[in-house]
Amino acid sequence: MTAIAAATVASTLAACGGGDDGSSSSAEGGGENEASDIGVTEDSIKLGAHYPLTGVAAPGYSEIPTGVQAYFDCLNKEGGVYGRDIEFIFKDDAYNPSQTSQVTNELVLEEEIFAMMSGLGTPTHSAVVDFLNDEGVPDLFVSSGSLLWGENPEEYPMSFGWQTDYLSEGKIIGEYIANEFPDAKVGLFLQDDDFGQDGEEGIRQYLDDQIVAAERYVPGNTNVGPQIAALQAAGADFVVGFNVPSYTALSQLTALQLGYDPQWFYSNVGSDPNLVGGLLNRFSEGKVSDAALLDGALTTGYLPTVDMTDNPWIQEFSRIWDECGGEGELSNYRVYGMSQAYTMTQALQAAGQNPTREGLVEAVEAVGAEWEGPVFAPFRYSEDSHLGTSGMTIERIVGNGSEEVQPVRTTDIGDAPIEEFDKEPATPPANGIPDEEAYEG
Amino acid sequence: MSDLQSPTSAAAGKATDDAPTTSTAGANAPSAPTGTGRSFLPQSTLPRHLVVLVLSAVLAVVLLEVSSPYQNSQIATLSYYAIAAGGLTVLTGMNGQISLGHGALMAAGAYTTALFLDADEPLPLPVILLAAIVVATVVGALVGVAAARLHGPYLAGATLALAVGLPGLAIYFHDIFGGEQGMRVRAPQAPDAFESFVQTVSGNNASSTKWLAYVGVICLLITYFFLANLVRSRIGRTWRAVRDQEVAAELAGINLGAWRVLAFVVSAAAAGLAGGVLAIVVRLAAPSGFTLVLSLALLTAIVIGGLGSLLGALLGSALLVFLPPFVTNLGSDFGLNGTEAAQLAPFVYGVVLIVAMIFAPAGFVGTIRLRRMTAKARRGSAAQAKAAGANGG
């Protein structure tokens, strides 16, 4: 009885933000579940997220929360985390920052979520990152490769990235091209924002002297003729695109019109063959029916994709989708959502039986770098970095799938070297549910 | 005393019987309450509006203190929509000019606010918001000069170009304006006086959400006070004259172009303030926040509420803010999944818009005013018929 009372006091202190890490003591076997912080009850934990479910950005991205939901549904059937069900609430922001701000207010102030997870988009999430950190809400695994969430934990102590940041991706691409295509004249096709800038900075670290042109497009302007023509005129025979999927389709169609046929390399964001194939079909009004144009293009990967049917993670996620998912097929976006939900489950397990917001963030910082999962390479979480995974493969697109041409290599931002990653890929645990120990502090 | 000047004369009665243009019925409230003994408010415009202002302020404080933190944040959102819609309703309802570009004018205000707050030692908030108003006013004046020469679809097209084009500047000059991902805005801290004020009034916690809601509501009340006075003044009457009868107005010595530009400028000033409030409430000024959808949302808000009526603009904005979460939650309660529930919101909003167009083409406020005027006219003519009958008998 006194032990429980003491634990309650400790967790109340921690909940107030000023407490030490006393709450994790109650995580030792046999303790009872308590409502240890906002959004946590004896039998549930509330998580929230924002995605574009309507509007121009909805195709593809709106599938991510269905993947997250399916994973949590299956997890809850197996007993959840410490006997608590995960309640996942996601809201539509239509990729509009003012709406992101509104729905985040709703999630934090009205729904009283324990933590935000997987909030999608750089401009959208920028609008709420200050608010979440001011309110002390853990802001885990933002669905964007911007450096903003992870580069400077002192500024945003509650925010964590998840996917490979665009700078590291650029470095890995740059090194690959410098090694494998030393004579290529490289042209860059970049989205004119941090996405393109970070990617360019990374690439230029390795093949600055091979680059003959760097062309930028402004999202929203659908005519990329001038940029593609400029790349052609500069004599580029190898084009690297840091662009979103719709501009992959536009650049392909424009190059087709201009009779321009370089080796293409699209960064991970813009390379989903299914989505690009659909877009090509739509933009060309049926003249190009699938992603055949993309055949032979190179891209990067940090997660298994649905075409890898013999990958054990994909098999496990297929099972989860069949048992707990809704309509439709398992897609790469759903795999992405499930993988994030998997990491989130690891984080909640590590936060202990009676998690607090502070405790959750401390646990991710302390042990997050050791977690294994569907992501190819480990996360970089520590007290000094909240950046997500850093490793990527290089893949060649074949049909609607891809084949690996370079195994996983890892790096970090700044002038960190690129290293081979030689660990065996992790295999999924039973039922696809991780089993992390509680972090004791 | 001649019959013509008598208020009970048939001629005067007929003049008020004539139904005004239905769509702008909301705009045509009398300059002073004509009915005797029905209102406790002062007859004269300024004192009457001052009383309403004070009452609204008290009501707002009560509302903000009894509502939850989330509802506070919704009220903050409502305030920037309502300020912009108020400006737009003066332009469209009072002066008959349509603008699809108010989202862009809000962007001008928002980016100004973001730039000023970005300084190491930012100026006081009221000064920054004033700067936002000035910048939007200048943009509005430039557009207004062009707009004054255009009509109907041409004006809609020109302002549409503004809505599409202006946010593009933020992407083009991305070194200054932060490009696609915009400028993050550090919301200004609440002064100590605010904390003690909230403590005395309700004992609630003075959170930053509450502070932003107060800033929004204060701006809203001031804006509506100015606009309400303006439309009841000679300026408002002139605008209505320009709207209803160009030829007659010109014959009466009114310079159509100058008055149209003035309406645009006033409207732009309100949009600029709205943008400033938006920037600090949303904590971001980014092009994706000022798409055409925003301009259209403002237009639908004033149409649903009743063109030309400030109360209508407020009601229409409230619908914009409160309807989507309400519908989404209702959808989830009925077992729809998150995505389906989210898609329900724009659908229901569309249905509400269509239903309003069919059954209440003058908007909420306009329809009520029309009803009241019709009833009054009927009573008036019934009384006349009675009097005529008595005379005849």
Short mmCIF file of C-alpha atoms in Angstrom, two decimals, chain B residues 163-337:
data_model
loop_
_atom_site.label_atom_id
_atom_site.label_comp_id
_atom_site.label_asym_id
_atom_site.label_seq_id
_atom_site.Cartn_x
_atom_site.Cartn_y
_atom_site.Cartn_z
CA ALA B 163 -4.74 35.03 -54.22
CA VAL B 164 -2.73 32.68 -56.40
CA GLY B 165 0.20 34.99 -57.06
CA LEU B 166 1.05 36.69 -53.78
CA PRO B 167 1.85 33.55 -51.74
CA GLY B 168 4.14 32.57 -54.63
CA LEU B 169 6.32 35.58 -53.78
CA ALA B 170 7.08 33.97 -50.44
CA ILE B 171 8.43 30.94 -52.27
CA TYR B 172 10.37 33.00 -54.81
CA PHE B 173 12.08 35.14 -52.16
CA HIS B 174 12.67 32.16 -49.92
CA ASP B 175 15.72 33.66 -48.22
CA ILE B 176 13.56 36.33 -46.64
CA PHE B 177 10.24 34.54 -46.27
CA GLY B 178 11.38 30.98 -45.62
CA GLY B 179 9.98 29.48 -48.84
CA GLU B 180 7.51 26.64 -48.80
CA GLN B 181 7.93 25.81 -45.12
CA GLY B 182 7.35 29.40 -44.11
CA MET B 183 8.44 31.47 -41.14
CA ARG B 184 7.91 30.14 -37.68
CA VAL B 185 6.47 32.74 -35.35
CA ARG B 186 7.37 32.88 -31.68
CA ALA B 187 4.07 33.84 -30.08
CA PRO B 188 4.64 36.88 -27.85
CA GLN B 189 4.52 36.23 -24.12
CA ALA B 190 1.57 37.43 -22.09
CA PRO B 191 2.33 40.47 -19.91
CA ASP B 192 2.16 40.05 -16.12
CA ALA B 193 -0.91 42.26 -16.01
CA PHE B 194 -2.77 39.65 -18.05
CA GLU B 195 -1.97 36.93 -15.55
CA SER B 196 -3.22 38.98 -12.62
CA PHE B 197 -6.31 39.96 -14.63
CA VAL B 198 -7.25 36.34 -15.28
CA GLN B 199 -6.49 35.49 -11.66
CA THR B 200 -8.85 38.18 -10.39
CA VAL B 201 -11.62 37.44 -12.85
CA SER B 202 -11.79 33.68 -12.61
CA GLY B 203 -8.76 32.21 -10.89
CA ASN B 204 -8.00 30.23 -14.05
CA ASN B 205 -4.53 29.41 -15.27
CA ALA B 206 -3.32 32.13 -17.68
CA SER B 207 -1.95 29.84 -20.41
CA SER B 208 -0.49 31.08 -23.66
CA THR B 209 -3.51 29.66 -25.49
CA LYS B 210 -5.76 31.86 -23.39
CA TRP B 211 -3.57 34.90 -24.00
CA LEU B 212 -3.73 34.40 -27.77
CA ALA B 213 -7.50 34.01 -27.57
CA TYR B 214 -7.71 37.32 -25.69
CA VAL B 215 -5.50 39.05 -28.26
CA GLY B 216 -7.74 37.72 -31.02
CA VAL B 217 -10.96 38.74 -29.35
CA ILE B 218 -9.68 42.23 -28.51
CA CYS B 219 -8.67 42.74 -32.14
CA LEU B 220 -12.04 41.40 -33.26
CA LEU B 221 -14.03 43.75 -31.03
CA ILE B 222 -12.02 46.80 -32.04
CA THR B 223 -12.33 45.94 -35.73
CA TYR B 224 -16.07 45.38 -35.56
CA PHE B 225 -16.55 48.57 -33.56
CA PHE B 226 -14.78 50.60 -36.25
CA LEU B 227 -16.52 48.82 -39.12
CA ALA B 228 -19.96 49.13 -37.51
CA ASN B 229 -19.49 52.86 -37.06
CA LEU B 230 -18.20 53.20 -40.58
CA VAL B 231 -21.12 51.49 -42.27
CA ARG B 232 -23.66 53.51 -40.28
CA SER B 233 -21.96 56.77 -41.27
CA ARG B 234 -22.09 58.86 -44.40
CA ILE B 235 -19.34 56.65 -45.82
CA GLY B 236 -21.46 53.54 -45.42
CA ARG B 237 -24.47 55.19 -47.03
CA THR B 238 -22.34 56.35 -49.93
CA TRP B 239 -21.00 52.82 -50.41
CA ARG B 240 -24.53 51.47 -50.53
CA ALA B 241 -25.50 54.13 -53.03
CA VAL B 242 -22.55 53.12 -55.24
CA ARG B 243 -23.59 49.50 -54.92
CA ASP B 244 -27.30 49.91 -55.66
CA GLN B 245 -27.49 52.68 -58.24
CA GLU B 246 -24.28 53.68 -59.95
CA VAL B 247 -25.90 56.23 -62.23
CA ALA B 248 -27.92 57.87 -59.49
CA ALA B 249 -24.89 57.95 -57.24
CA GLU B 250 -22.76 59.56 -59.91
CA LEU B 251 -25.47 62.13 -60.59
CA ALA B 252 -25.48 62.91 -56.88
CA GLY B 253 -21.82 63.86 -57.17
CA ILE B 254 -20.26 60.68 -55.84
CA ASN B 255 -16.92 59.71 -57.36
CA LEU B 256 -17.52 56.00 -57.88
CA GLY B 257 -13.88 55.01 -58.31
CA ALA B 258 -12.59 56.79 -55.20
CA TRP B 259 -15.29 55.28 -53.01
CA ARG B 260 -14.63 51.82 -54.39
CA VAL B 261 -10.93 52.16 -53.68
CA LEU B 262 -11.74 53.32 -50.15
CA ALA B 263 -13.91 50.25 -49.56
CA PHE B 264 -11.12 48.02 -50.77
CA VAL B 265 -8.60 49.76 -48.52
CA VAL B 266 -10.76 49.42 -45.41
CA SER B 267 -11.39 45.80 -46.23
CA ALA B 268 -7.68 45.15 -46.81
CA ALA B 269 -6.82 46.73 -43.46
CA ALA B 270 -9.11 44.27 -41.71
CA ALA B 271 -7.59 41.39 -43.67
CA GLY B 272 -4.11 42.55 -42.66
CA LEU B 273 -5.03 42.55 -38.98
CA ALA B 274 -6.62 39.12 -39.43
CA GLY B 275 -3.38 37.88 -40.98
CA GLY B 276 -1.37 39.26 -38.06
CA VAL B 277 -3.61 37.49 -35.55
CA LEU B 278 -3.45 34.31 -37.63
CA ALA B 279 0.35 34.39 -37.59
CA ILE B 280 0.58 34.53 -33.81
CA VAL B 281 -2.27 32.06 -33.22
CA VAL B 282 -1.01 29.50 -35.76
CA ARG B 283 2.65 30.37 -34.96
CA LEU B 284 3.56 30.10 -38.62
CA ALA B 285 3.31 32.13 -41.79
CA ALA B 286 3.59 29.72 -44.72
CA PRO B 287 2.24 29.82 -48.29
CA SER B 288 0.23 26.65 -47.74
CA GLY B 289 -1.79 28.51 -45.09
CA PHE B 290 -2.95 31.12 -47.59
CA THR B 291 -4.21 29.11 -50.50
CA LEU B 292 -7.25 29.97 -52.57
CA VAL B 293 -9.25 27.76 -50.20
CA LEU B 294 -8.85 30.39 -47.47
CA SER B 295 -10.19 33.19 -49.70
CA LEU B 296 -13.13 31.04 -50.77
CA ALA B 297 -13.83 30.01 -47.18
CA LEU B 298 -14.11 33.68 -46.20
CA LEU B 299 -16.48 34.34 -49.09
CA THR B 300 -18.72 31.40 -48.16
CA ALA B 301 -18.70 32.55 -44.53
CA ILE B 302 -20.11 35.98 -45.37
CA VAL B 303 -22.61 34.57 -47.84
CA ILE B 304 -23.96 32.03 -45.37
CA GLY B 305 -24.03 34.59 -42.58
CA GLY B 306 -25.69 37.26 -44.68
CA LEU B 307 -23.85 39.62 -47.03
CA GLY B 308 -23.05 42.99 -45.54
CA SER B 309 -23.85 42.11 -41.95
CA LEU B 310 -21.07 42.00 -39.39
CA LEU B 311 -23.09 39.67 -37.19
CA GLY B 312 -23.51 37.47 -40.26
CA ALA B 313 -19.75 37.47 -40.87
CA LEU B 314 -19.23 36.40 -37.27
CA LEU B 315 -21.81 33.61 -37.54
CA GLY B 316 -20.43 32.42 -40.87
CA SER B 317 -16.91 32.32 -39.41
CA ALA B 318 -18.19 30.40 -36.41
CA LEU B 319 -19.60 27.83 -38.81
CA LEU B 320 -16.19 27.54 -40.49
CA VAL B 321 -14.47 26.92 -37.17
CA PHE B 322 -16.96 24.81 -35.25
CA LEU B 323 -18.67 22.75 -37.94
CA PRO B 324 -15.74 20.59 -39.21
CA PRO B 325 -14.65 19.23 -35.78
CA PHE B 326 -18.30 18.75 -34.83
CA VAL B 327 -19.07 16.76 -37.97
CA THR B 328 -15.84 14.76 -37.72
CA ASN B 329 -16.58 13.78 -34.14
CA LEU B 330 -20.15 12.94 -35.03
CA GLY B 331 -18.86 10.75 -37.85
CA SER B 332 -16.48 8.92 -35.49
CA ASP B 333 -19.31 8.42 -33.01
CA PHE B 334 -21.32 6.74 -35.74
CA GLY B 335 -18.48 4.30 -36.33
CA LEU B 336 -16.73 5.84 -39.33
CA ASN B 337 -12.96 5.49 -39.30
#
